[in-house]
Short mmCIF file of C-alpha atoms in Angstrom, two decimals:
data_model
loop_
_atom_site.label_atom_id
_atom_site.label_comp_id
_atom_site.label_asym_id
_atom_site.label_seq_id
_atom_site.Cartn_x
_atom_site.Cartn_y
_atom_site.Cartn_z
CA MET A 1155 95.98 120.70 22.84
CA ASN A 1156 93.71 119.11 20.48
CA LEU A 1157 94.36 118.17 16.60
CA ARG A 1158 90.92 120.17 15.41
CA ASN A 1159 91.93 123.90 17.74
CA ILE A 1160 94.94 123.90 15.23
CA ASN A 1161 94.42 125.81 12.30
CA ILE A 1162 96.36 124.94 9.03
CA ALA A 1163 98.72 128.44 9.12
CA PHE A 1164 99.99 127.17 12.50
CA LEU A 1165 100.64 123.71 11.35
CA LEU A 1166 102.61 125.69 8.25
CA LEU A 1167 104.51 128.13 10.28
CA SER A 1168 105.41 125.71 13.24
CA THR A 1169 105.56 121.85 11.40
CA ILE A 1170 103.57 120.59 14.50
CA ILE A 1171 102.62 117.94 14.16
CA LEU A 1172 99.67 116.75 17.23
CA GLY A 1173 98.00 113.52 16.86
CA SER A 1174 94.68 112.63 18.22
CA CYS A 1175 95.37 109.37 21.17
CA LYS A 1176 92.97 106.80 20.39
CA THR A 1177 92.42 103.45 22.04
CA LYS A 1178 94.93 100.53 20.86
CA GLN A 1179 96.29 102.99 19.00
CA GLU A 1180 99.80 105.15 19.82
CA SER A 1181 99.93 109.06 20.09
CA VAL A 1182 101.69 111.22 17.31
CA GLN A 1183 103.41 114.41 18.85
CA LEU A 1184 105.91 116.94 17.66
CA THR A 1185 106.55 119.77 19.61
CA ASN A 1186 108.63 122.80 19.24
CA SER A 1187 110.46 122.68 22.41
CA LYS A 1188 112.97 121.32 23.92
CA PRO A 1189 112.13 117.50 25.04
CA LYS A 1190 111.44 116.72 28.43
CA ASN A 1191 113.66 114.98 30.56
CA ILE A 1192 112.63 111.42 31.80
CA LEU A 1193 113.56 109.82 35.46
CA PHE A 1194 111.94 106.05 34.99
CA LEU A 1195 111.61 104.73 38.49
CA ALA A 1196 110.46 101.00 37.77
CA ILE A 1197 110.19 99.20 41.27
CA ASP A 1198 109.83 95.70 41.68
CA ASP A 1199 107.11 93.78 42.95
CA LEU A 1200 105.24 96.75 44.27
CA LYS A 1201 101.54 96.73 44.57
CA PRO A 1202 99.65 99.68 45.08
CA LEU A 1203 100.01 99.42 49.12
CA LEU A 1204 100.79 103.36 49.07
CA ASN A 1205 99.36 106.14 51.24
CA ALA A 1206 98.36 107.56 48.24
CA TYR A 1207 96.59 105.16 47.59
CA GLY A 1208 94.40 105.33 50.19
CA GLU A 1209 96.32 102.79 52.02
CA ASN A 1210 96.95 104.63 55.29
CA GLN A 1211 98.97 102.43 57.07
CA MET A 1212 101.64 102.96 54.89
CA TYR A 1213 104.52 105.51 55.75
CA THR A 1214 105.67 106.70 51.86
CA PRO A 1215 106.18 110.51 52.18
CA ASN A 1216 107.57 110.81 49.39
CA ILE A 1217 105.59 108.71 46.97
CA ASP A 1218 102.62 111.11 48.54
CA ARG A 1219 104.67 113.78 47.30
CA LEU A 1220 105.19 112.66 43.80
CA ALA A 1221 101.48 111.85 43.90
CA LYS A 1222 100.49 115.44 44.66
CA MET A 1223 103.11 116.81 41.90
CA GLY A 1224 101.07 115.07 39.63
CA THR A 1225 98.37 112.34 38.55
CA ILE A 1226 98.42 108.54 39.80
CA PHE A 1227 95.70 105.77 37.69
CA THR A 1228 94.11 103.46 40.32
CA ASN A 1229 93.11 101.05 38.17
CA ALA A 1230 96.15 100.56 36.34
CA HIS A 1231 97.08 96.69 35.43
CA VAL A 1232 100.38 94.74 33.79
CA GLN A 1233 100.16 92.47 30.82
CA GLN A 1234 101.52 89.34 32.59
CA ALA A 1235 102.27 89.25 35.92
CA ILE A 1236 105.92 88.00 35.96
CA CYS A 1237 108.96 90.22 35.70
CA GLY A 1238 110.28 89.16 32.55
CA ALA A 1239 107.11 89.13 30.84
CA SER A 1240 105.89 92.45 32.73
CA ARG A 1241 109.13 94.31 31.84
CA ALA A 1242 109.90 93.21 27.91
CA SER A 1243 106.14 94.61 27.34
CA VAL A 1244 106.88 97.79 29.20
CA MET A 1245 109.81 98.45 27.72
CA THR A 1246 108.92 97.65 23.78
CA GLY A 1247 105.01 99.08 24.39
CA MET A 1248 103.62 95.34 23.26
CA TYR A 1249 101.93 92.67 24.55
CA PRO A 1250 103.40 89.62 25.21
CA ASP A 1251 102.11 87.52 22.75
CA HIS A 1252 104.23 90.05 20.30
CA THR A 1253 107.03 89.93 22.19
CA LYS A 1254 106.55 86.45 22.61
CA VAL A 1255 108.03 86.47 25.98
CA TRP A 1256 105.95 84.83 28.58
CA ASP A 1257 108.68 83.54 31.16
CA LEU A 1258 111.46 84.55 32.83
CA GLU A 1259 114.04 83.73 30.82
CA THR A 1260 113.23 84.70 27.44
CA ASP A 1261 114.96 87.82 26.40
CA PHE A 1262 112.98 89.62 23.59
CA ARG A 1263 115.67 90.72 21.65
CA ASP A 1264 115.95 86.76 20.52
CA SER A 1265 112.34 86.03 20.43
CA ALA A 1266 110.70 89.12 18.52
CA PRO A 1267 113.92 90.78 16.98
CA GLU A 1268 112.26 93.33 14.98
CA LEU A 1269 111.37 95.28 18.01
CA LEU A 1270 112.96 98.59 19.36
CA SER A 1271 112.98 99.19 23.18
CA MET A 1272 111.66 102.30 24.68
CA PRO A 1273 115.24 103.87 25.50
CA GLU A 1274 116.93 102.56 22.30
CA TYR A 1275 114.22 104.70 20.08
CA LEU A 1276 115.15 108.09 22.31
CA ILE A 1277 118.45 107.76 21.26
CA THR A 1278 117.59 107.94 18.27
CA GLN A 1279 115.69 111.38 19.00
CA GLY A 1280 118.33 112.57 20.84
CA TYR A 1281 118.57 111.39 24.12
CA GLU A 1282 120.79 110.01 26.36
CA THR A 1283 119.89 107.59 27.76
CA SER A 1284 121.07 105.07 30.88
CA ALA A 1285 120.18 103.36 34.35
CA THR A 1286 121.49 101.50 37.04
CA GLY A 1287 119.18 98.61 39.26
CA LYS A 1288 116.85 96.12 37.98
CA ILE A 1289 115.03 97.46 34.05
CA TYR A 1290 114.62 94.13 32.03
CA HIS A 1291 114.76 91.22 34.20
CA LYS A 1292 116.67 89.31 31.54
CA GLY A 1293 120.72 90.78 31.32
CA ILE A 1294 121.40 94.64 30.96
CA ASP A 1295 120.20 94.77 26.92
CA ARG A 1296 123.41 96.86 25.76
CA LYS A 1297 121.34 98.47 22.85
CA SER A 1298 119.00 100.53 25.42
CA TRP A 1299 121.87 102.76 26.33
CA SER A 1300 123.86 105.31 24.62
CA ILE A 1301 125.71 105.57 28.21
CA PRO A 1302 126.76 102.36 29.88
CA TYR A 1303 124.65 100.88 32.28
CA SER A 1304 125.96 100.12 35.55
CA ASN A 1305 125.36 98.79 39.18
CA PRO A 1306 126.90 99.99 42.19
CA ASN A 1307 129.35 98.04 44.34
CA TYR A 1308 130.28 100.94 46.47
CA TYR A 1309 128.49 99.44 50.45
CA ASP A 1310 128.83 101.17 53.08
CA GLU A 1311 132.35 100.66 54.48
CA LYS A 1312 130.96 99.75 58.13
CA TYR A 1313 129.13 96.91 57.44
CA GLY A 1314 131.07 95.48 54.23
CA THR A 1315 129.26 93.64 50.94
CA PRO A 1316 125.86 91.95 51.75
CA ALA A 1317 126.18 88.05 51.63
CA PHE A 1318 124.49 87.07 48.02
CA GLY A 1319 124.06 91.17 47.49
CA SER A 1320 120.97 90.38 49.99
CA TYR A 1321 121.63 89.93 53.32
CA GLN A 1322 123.99 91.89 56.18
CA ASP A 1323 123.30 90.52 59.69
CA PRO A 1324 126.68 89.24 60.77
CA GLU A 1325 125.22 85.43 62.18
CA THR A 1326 123.60 85.64 58.60
CA LYS A 1327 126.83 86.24 57.08
CA ARG A 1328 128.66 84.32 58.83
CA ILE A 1329 126.67 80.85 58.47
CA MET A 1330 126.42 81.49 54.38
CA ASN A 1331 130.33 82.60 54.57
CA ALA A 1332 130.83 78.88 56.15
CA ALA A 1333 128.52 77.18 53.63
CA LEU A 1334 130.02 78.79 50.50
CA LYS A 1335 133.62 77.24 51.90
CA GLU A 1336 132.27 73.68 52.22
CA GLY A 1337 130.77 73.87 49.02
CA ARG A 1338 133.97 74.99 47.07
CA GLU A 1339 135.47 72.04 48.92
CA LYS A 1340 132.87 69.68 47.42
CA GLY A 1341 133.64 71.12 44.01
CA LEU A 1342 130.49 73.38 43.18
CA THR A 1343 130.42 76.15 41.48
CA ASN A 1344 128.00 79.06 39.92
CA ARG A 1345 124.32 77.94 40.53
CA ALA A 1346 125.32 74.78 42.14
CA LEU A 1347 126.87 76.51 45.11
CA ARG A 1348 124.40 79.11 45.20
CA ASN A 1349 121.91 76.33 45.70
CA TYR A 1350 124.24 74.88 48.34
CA VAL A 1351 124.17 77.60 50.72
CA PHE A 1352 120.49 78.73 49.58
CA ASN A 1353 119.60 75.26 50.82
CA ILE A 1354 121.51 75.75 54.13
CA LEU A 1355 120.13 79.24 55.03
CA ARG A 1356 118.34 81.86 52.60
CA PRO A 1357 116.28 83.81 55.16
CA SER A 1358 112.96 85.92 53.93
CA THR A 1359 113.40 88.34 55.38
CA GLU A 1360 116.21 91.07 57.39
CA SER A 1361 115.91 93.67 59.83
CA ALA A 1362 119.71 94.89 60.74
CA ASN A 1363 120.31 98.02 61.65
CA VAL A 1364 122.42 99.36 59.62
CA SER A 1365 122.80 102.77 56.93
CA ASP A 1366 120.46 102.76 53.58
CA LEU A 1367 124.21 101.99 51.72
CA SER A 1368 124.85 98.38 52.85
CA TYR A 1369 122.08 97.00 50.37
CA THR A 1370 122.12 97.79 46.50
CA THR A 1371 118.79 100.10 47.02
CA GLY A 1372 120.24 102.95 48.57
CA LEU A 1373 123.04 102.58 46.14
CA TYR A 1374 120.72 102.61 42.99
CA THR A 1375 119.88 106.15 43.94
CA ILE A 1376 123.33 107.56 44.15
CA GLU A 1377 124.16 105.89 41.17
CA GLY A 1378 121.17 107.15 39.05
CA ILE A 1379 121.88 110.85 40.72
CA LYS A 1380 125.36 110.34 38.65
CA LYS A 1381 124.16 109.35 35.32
CA MET A 1382 121.64 112.10 35.60
CA ASP A 1383 124.81 114.59 36.53
CA LYS A 1384 126.59 113.27 33.49
CA ILE A 1385 124.24 113.61 31.04
CA ILE A 1386 123.16 117.23 32.24
CA LYS A 1387 126.86 118.54 30.74
CA THR A 1388 126.27 117.28 27.58
CA GLY A 1389 122.94 119.51 27.39
CA LYS A 1390 121.29 116.91 25.81
CA PRO A 1391 117.70 115.60 27.26
CA PHE A 1392 118.37 111.81 29.69
CA PHE A 1393 116.24 109.14 30.20
CA VAL A 1394 117.60 107.45 33.26
CA GLY A 1395 116.36 104.16 34.57
CA ILE A 1396 116.31 103.60 38.27
CA GLY A 1397 114.92 100.01 38.92
CA TYR A 1398 114.74 99.21 42.31
CA GLN A 1399 114.46 95.58 43.35
CA LYS A 1400 112.62 95.80 46.51
CA PRO A 1401 109.82 94.57 47.65
CA HIS A 1402 111.23 91.70 45.68
CA LEU A 1403 111.84 88.77 48.21
CA PRO A 1404 113.76 88.63 50.46
CA PHE A 1405 112.34 91.63 52.39
CA VAL A 1406 116.09 92.94 53.87
CA ALA A 1407 115.66 96.58 54.95
CA PRO A 1408 117.30 98.88 57.86
CA LYS A 1409 115.94 98.70 60.57
CA LYS A 1410 114.80 102.08 61.01
CA TYR A 1411 112.07 101.10 58.45
CA TRP A 1412 111.18 98.23 60.41
CA ASP A 1413 110.27 100.44 63.37
CA LEU A 1414 107.38 102.36 61.26
CA TYR A 1415 105.36 99.89 61.86
CA LYS A 1416 103.63 97.37 64.40
CA ARG A 1417 104.06 93.99 64.13
CA GLU A 1418 100.44 93.88 65.85
CA ASP A 1419 98.90 96.10 64.08
CA ILE A 1420 99.33 94.68 60.82
CA LYS A 1421 96.44 93.22 59.22
CA LEU A 1422 95.95 89.68 57.57
CA ALA A 1423 94.51 89.21 54.57
CA VAL A 1424 90.98 87.96 54.62
CA PRO A 1425 89.49 85.52 53.38
CA GLN A 1426 92.52 83.05 53.01
CA LYS A 1427 90.97 80.31 51.41
CA GLN A 1428 90.77 79.97 47.03
CA SER A 1429 87.25 81.74 45.50
CA GLU A 1430 84.21 79.66 45.16
CA GLY A 1431 84.22 77.58 41.34
CA THR A 1432 86.93 78.92 39.83
CA PRO A 1433 89.33 76.74 37.98
CA LYS A 1434 92.19 74.70 39.96
CA TRP A 1435 94.78 76.13 37.93
CA ALA A 1436 94.10 79.74 38.55
CA PHE A 1437 95.85 79.25 41.53
CA HIS A 1438 99.21 78.40 42.16
CA SER A 1439 101.54 77.12 45.62
CA PHE A 1440 103.84 79.72 45.78
CA GLY A 1441 107.36 78.29 44.74
CA GLU A 1442 109.34 81.24 44.77
CA LEU A 1443 108.71 81.83 48.59
CA ARG A 1444 108.55 78.45 49.54
CA ASN A 1445 112.50 78.87 48.00
CA MET A 1446 113.05 80.62 51.42
CA SER A 1447 115.07 77.99 53.92
CA ASP A 1448 112.79 79.58 57.04
CA ILE A 1449 109.23 78.85 54.69
CA ASP A 1450 107.93 74.78 54.53
CA SER A 1451 108.42 73.79 51.20
CA ARG A 1452 106.36 71.24 51.75
CA LEU A 1453 103.13 73.60 51.85
CA ASP A 1454 101.18 72.88 48.48
CA THR A 1455 98.28 74.93 46.50
CA GLY A 1456 96.06 76.16 49.24
CA ASP A 1457 97.43 75.54 52.06
CA VAL A 1458 97.85 78.82 54.74
CA LEU A 1459 101.00 80.16 56.20
CA PRO A 1460 101.40 80.04 59.96
CA GLU A 1461 99.87 83.48 61.48
CA ALA A 1462 103.18 84.85 63.19
CA LYS A 1463 104.74 84.20 59.58
CA GLN A 1464 102.33 86.46 57.70
CA ARG A 1465 102.90 88.98 59.78
CA GLU A 1466 106.63 88.70 59.51
CA LEU A 1467 106.30 89.22 56.05
CA ILE A 1468 103.51 91.89 55.76
CA HIS A 1469 106.18 93.68 57.94
CA GLY A 1470 108.98 93.04 55.87
CA TYR A 1471 107.08 93.51 52.31
CA MET A 1472 106.02 96.85 54.30
CA ALA A 1473 109.45 98.06 55.83
CA CYS A 1474 110.86 97.35 52.28
CA ILE A 1475 108.38 99.68 50.32
CA SER A 1476 109.31 102.72 53.14
CA TYR A 1477 113.12 102.04 52.33
CA VAL A 1478 112.54 102.66 48.05
CA ASP A 1479 110.20 105.50 49.25
CA ALA A 1480 112.72 107.55 51.20
CA GLN A 1481 115.20 107.14 48.05
CA ILE A 1482 112.17 108.42 45.94
CA GLY A 1483 112.18 111.45 48.50
CA ILE A 1484 116.37 111.61 47.78
CA LEU A 1485 115.32 111.93 43.14
CA LEU A 1486 113.00 114.58 43.65
CA ASP A 1487 115.34 116.80 45.82
CA ALA A 1488 118.15 116.18 43.55
CA LEU A 1489 115.74 116.75 40.40
CA GLU A 1490 115.05 120.58 42.68
CA GLU A 1491 118.27 121.40 43.58
CA ARG A 1492 119.53 120.92 40.32
CA ASN A 1493 116.59 123.60 38.80
CA ILE A 1494 115.11 120.56 36.51
CA LEU A 1495 112.16 119.14 38.34
CA ASP A 1496 109.84 121.32 36.01
CA GLU A 1497 111.14 119.76 32.83
CA THR A 1498 111.57 116.43 33.40
CA ILE A 1499 108.89 114.00 33.56
CA VAL A 1500 108.83 111.34 36.66
CA VAL A 1501 107.08 107.87 35.85
CA LEU A 1502 106.49 105.50 38.65
CA TRP A 1503 105.26 102.09 38.18
CA GLY A 1504 105.58 98.50 39.79
CA ASP A 1505 105.74 95.60 37.21
CA HIS A 1506 103.22 93.73 38.63
CA GLY A 1507 101.00 93.11 41.95
CA TYR A 1508 101.51 91.09 44.95
CA HIS A 1509 99.67 88.23 46.74
CA LEU A 1510 99.68 88.55 50.37
CA GLY A 1511 98.07 85.89 51.65
CA ASP A 1512 94.54 86.60 50.17
CA HIS A 1513 93.50 83.46 48.17
CA ALA A 1514 95.75 81.72 50.29
CA LEU A 1515 98.29 82.82 47.44
CA TRP A 1516 101.82 84.48 48.22
CA ASN A 1517 103.98 86.61 45.19
CA LYS A 1518 102.62 87.39 41.83
CA HIS A 1519 102.23 84.54 38.92
CA SER A 1520 98.27 84.46 38.65
CA ASN A 1521 95.20 86.81 36.45
CA PHE A 1522 93.55 87.99 40.07
CA GLU A 1523 93.38 91.63 41.10
CA GLN A 1524 95.93 91.86 43.77
CA ALA A 1525 98.57 90.13 41.21
CA THR A 1526 97.97 92.42 37.88
CA ARG A 1527 97.40 95.61 39.63
CA ILE A 1528 100.11 97.98 39.94
CA PRO A 1529 100.89 101.51 40.85
CA PHE A 1530 100.99 104.02 38.05
CA MET A 1531 101.96 107.57 38.32
CA PHE A 1532 103.16 110.79 36.13
CA ALA A 1533 104.98 113.64 37.34
CA GLY A 1534 105.81 116.71 35.58
CA PRO A 1535 105.20 119.35 32.76
CA GLY A 1536 102.16 118.80 31.39
CA VAL A 1537 100.46 116.47 33.60
CA ALA A 1538 97.46 117.39 35.82
CA LYS A 1539 98.41 118.01 39.75
CA ASN A 1540 96.90 115.74 42.55
CA THR A 1541 94.63 114.30 40.33
CA LYS A 1542 93.72 110.71 40.10
CA ILE A 1543 92.07 108.36 37.46
CA ASP A 1544 90.09 105.76 37.82
CA LYS A 1545 89.81 104.82 34.01
CA PRO A 1546 91.18 100.81 33.07
CA VAL A 1547 94.64 101.26 31.77
CA GLU A 1548 97.58 98.94 30.90
CA LEU A 1549 101.54 99.36 31.78
CA LEU A 1550 102.09 99.11 28.14
CA ASP A 1551 100.60 102.88 27.90
CA LEU A 1552 103.45 103.65 29.33
CA PHE A 1553 105.47 103.60 26.21
CA PRO A 1554 103.73 106.04 23.79
CA THR A 1555 102.53 108.40 26.64
CA LEU A 1556 106.10 109.21 27.81
CA PHE A 1557 106.60 109.79 24.22
CA ASP A 1558 103.84 112.33 24.12
CA LEU A 1559 104.69 114.46 26.85
CA ALA A 1560 108.26 114.16 26.35
CA GLY A 1561 107.26 115.57 22.86
CA VAL A 1562 109.10 113.05 21.04
CA LYS A 1563 107.61 111.61 17.80
CA GLU A 1564 105.62 109.02 17.01
CA ALA A 1565 106.92 104.98 17.72
CA LYS A 1566 104.73 102.02 16.31
CA VAL A 1567 103.56 100.10 19.47
CA ASP A 1568 100.65 98.33 21.01
CA GLY A 1569 99.90 100.58 23.71
CA LYS A 1570 98.27 104.05 23.61
CA SER A 1571 98.92 107.25 24.72
CA LEU A 1572 97.15 108.26 28.04
CA LYS A 1573 98.10 112.16 27.65
CA PRO A 1574 94.58 113.32 26.57
CA LEU A 1575 93.88 111.86 30.67
CA LEU A 1576 96.96 113.16 32.06
CA ASP A 1577 97.05 116.81 30.87
CA THR A 1578 94.86 119.69 31.85
CA ASP A 1579 93.01 120.23 28.52
CA PRO A 1580 89.21 119.63 29.03
CA LYS A 1581 88.63 119.19 25.46
CA THR A 1582 91.30 116.04 25.20
CA ASN A 1583 90.09 112.79 26.32
CA ILE A 1584 89.84 108.62 25.52
CA ASN A 1585 87.80 106.49 27.41
CA PRO A 1586 89.40 103.01 27.63
CA THR A 1587 87.28 100.51 28.67
CA TYR A 1588 89.42 97.50 30.13
CA ALA A 1589 92.88 96.66 30.52
CA VAL A 1590 94.38 93.21 29.46
CA SER A 1591 96.27 90.64 31.46
CA GLN A 1592 96.71 86.76 30.85
CA TYR A 1593 99.32 84.31 32.72
CA PRO A 1594 100.77 81.18 31.43
CA ARG A 1595 99.46 77.80 33.79
CA TRP A 1596 101.57 74.53 33.43
CA LYS A 1597 102.62 73.99 29.20
CA ASP A 1598 99.64 73.93 27.13
CA LYS A 1599 97.31 76.51 29.27
CA MET A 1600 97.29 80.50 28.87
CA GLY A 1601 94.63 82.41 30.88
CA TYR A 1602 93.62 85.90 29.26
CA SER A 1603 91.79 88.51 31.58
CA ILE A 1604 89.73 91.36 30.70
CA ARG A 1605 89.39 94.29 33.48
CA THR A 1606 86.98 97.00 33.23
CA ASP A 1607 85.84 99.64 35.75
CA ARG A 1608 83.97 97.52 37.65
CA TYR A 1609 84.33 94.02 36.84
CA ARG A 1610 87.29 90.64 35.37
CA TYR A 1611 86.08 88.51 32.96
CA THR A 1612 88.70 85.67 32.19
CA GLU A 1613 89.02 82.75 29.66
CA TRP A 1614 91.60 79.67 30.15
CA HIS A 1615 92.59 78.25 26.59
CA ASN A 1616 94.18 75.03 25.83
CA ASP A 1617 96.39 73.40 23.49
CA GLY A 1618 98.99 76.29 23.62
CA TYR A 1619 96.73 78.95 22.45
CA ARG A 1620 97.67 82.30 22.20
CA SER A 1621 96.08 85.92 20.27
CA PHE A 1622 98.31 84.75 17.07
CA THR A 1623 96.49 81.31 16.55
CA PRO A 1624 92.88 80.75 15.46
CA TYR A 1625 90.41 81.49 18.38
CA LYS A 1626 88.50 78.40 18.83
CA GLU A 1627 85.43 77.66 21.59
CA GLU A 1628 86.49 74.19 22.07
CA ARG A 1629 89.91 74.83 23.12
CA ILE A 1630 87.93 76.84 26.01
CA LEU A 1631 88.37 74.62 29.68
CA ALA A 1632 87.08 77.62 32.16
CA ARG A 1633 86.03 80.73 32.13
CA GLU A 1634 85.83 83.65 35.69
CA LEU A 1635 83.85 86.89 36.48
CA TYR A 1636 83.89 88.84 39.70
CA ASP A 1637 82.07 92.05 39.80
CA TYR A 1638 84.65 93.99 42.31
CA GLU A 1639 81.55 96.09 43.01
CA VAL A 1640 79.66 93.52 45.17
CA ASP A 1641 82.62 91.04 45.90
CA PRO A 1642 86.38 93.24 45.87
CA LEU A 1643 88.13 90.32 47.30
CA GLU A 1644 86.90 88.00 44.71
CA THR A 1645 85.84 84.94 46.77
CA LYS A 1646 83.09 84.03 44.15
CA ASN A 1647 83.28 83.27 40.48
CA LEU A 1648 80.31 84.85 38.89
CA ILE A 1649 80.60 82.86 35.96
CA ASN A 1650 77.68 80.83 36.31
CA ASP A 1651 75.25 82.86 38.27
CA ALA A 1652 72.44 83.73 35.61
CA SER A 1653 71.86 87.25 36.96
CA TYR A 1654 75.41 88.14 35.15
CA ALA A 1655 74.82 86.15 32.17
CA ASP A 1656 74.39 89.19 29.96
CA THR A 1657 77.91 90.74 31.75
CA ALA A 1658 79.61 87.70 30.71
CA LYS A 1659 78.30 87.75 27.20
CA LEU A 1660 79.20 90.94 26.77
CA LEU A 1661 82.72 90.64 28.49
CA LYS A 1662 83.54 87.47 26.48
CA ALA A 1663 82.52 89.29 23.27
CA GLU A 1664 85.05 92.09 24.15
CA LEU A 1665 88.08 90.11 24.68
CA LYS A 1666 87.39 87.88 21.89
CA SER A 1667 87.63 91.23 19.84
CA PHE A 1668 90.55 91.88 21.09
CA LEU A 1669 92.14 87.84 20.90
CA THR A 1670 91.15 88.06 17.24
CA LYS A 1671 91.84 91.61 16.48
#
């Protein structure tokens, strides 16, 4: 509902305040209805490799079902393509330069203690909050949960506990257990012991003929439903977060999900080379993948994996997505069985995208499209059904959007409510023009990138620059410009192309305005 359509008499009678949504501002909404439940689905390392996003080689019927129930954003981007920074951003609604989290180790409670998390704020609004799986990267953040966060360990008794939480293949478990014994005999403990084992064996993939409850992915679903049931009994609205850790490496999933795909039909990324004219520090040597024991650790930036290994990895990534997809179906069924589907907001998001060989890159950790672009979808009361929105939006917009949809009062955040795009009222609308991402490289460089409907413009700043320090032209080491209408694979940096001079000037002004506001 739009503010201009509400008359004074209605305001006095209902004391309902509806705020308009403006770019880079929070949304304000109080409603006279009971606040909606929130099912918060965080999926680690998930790029938009989904049938609902036009990837018809994928078997994802349950995420398709969710998409038809609501609205998906096709041009959504994370604030930084690394778990720690991205999750701190979405959970607080703040950019990384506000959370001061740019890595995997920093806890926003230490770097920006004045910030409140989304579930922490919801507790003050009468919600019960709880979670299982990977929500934050570092720790469990006890302040966020009114009912303790917990991770399940009741694995399928037929197969037992997976080795290092990941592996069920009997031979893999045998070798790892032997390595553990050796390491302990050498006096190793904790991380040193873990590294000793992983240096001997740490496969990048596993296809074992086991049940869904043999890995944590299946257990998180059961645990999440238990938490919902516990809160439903209280009569309070719930926020339940379920953080699936697949398709993160290692790519392990029950064999039945691997069997959905034929490896020989899998398409490899093209071209597998670095972009022409792009600064070398925009790329990386995919150390996360090289830490797996079956990957050549000597590979360097720009090196290409053998084709057979690429197909195996992509096959595993796809199998993991279908494994998670099956869990989404169980959750949607659970909402229907409890007759709460119509009073529950469901949001599904990936914490960043993923390189699968493009630019000779794997994993995330860049400002390129494959690393920043994510699946992002909402369903539930007040959300238009079976709708796609192409406008550029940001993951940190999730925080105020959920509050607006659920009927919770405003919170001061960097993100903007996307409810005017999600609802079915043609009189409400916003027009976001770009999404911002950033990525640090080495100790002193930071790349800031804006993605519009057509272009990506990136500046690499030196000397430890952040947006809260003075913007100086002499700090800019390099710039990038890509036109997705003519070059969707980012094969050439167009920043020095004279025909794009006006575009580059305009985008530079947009980015500078954002960085200096």
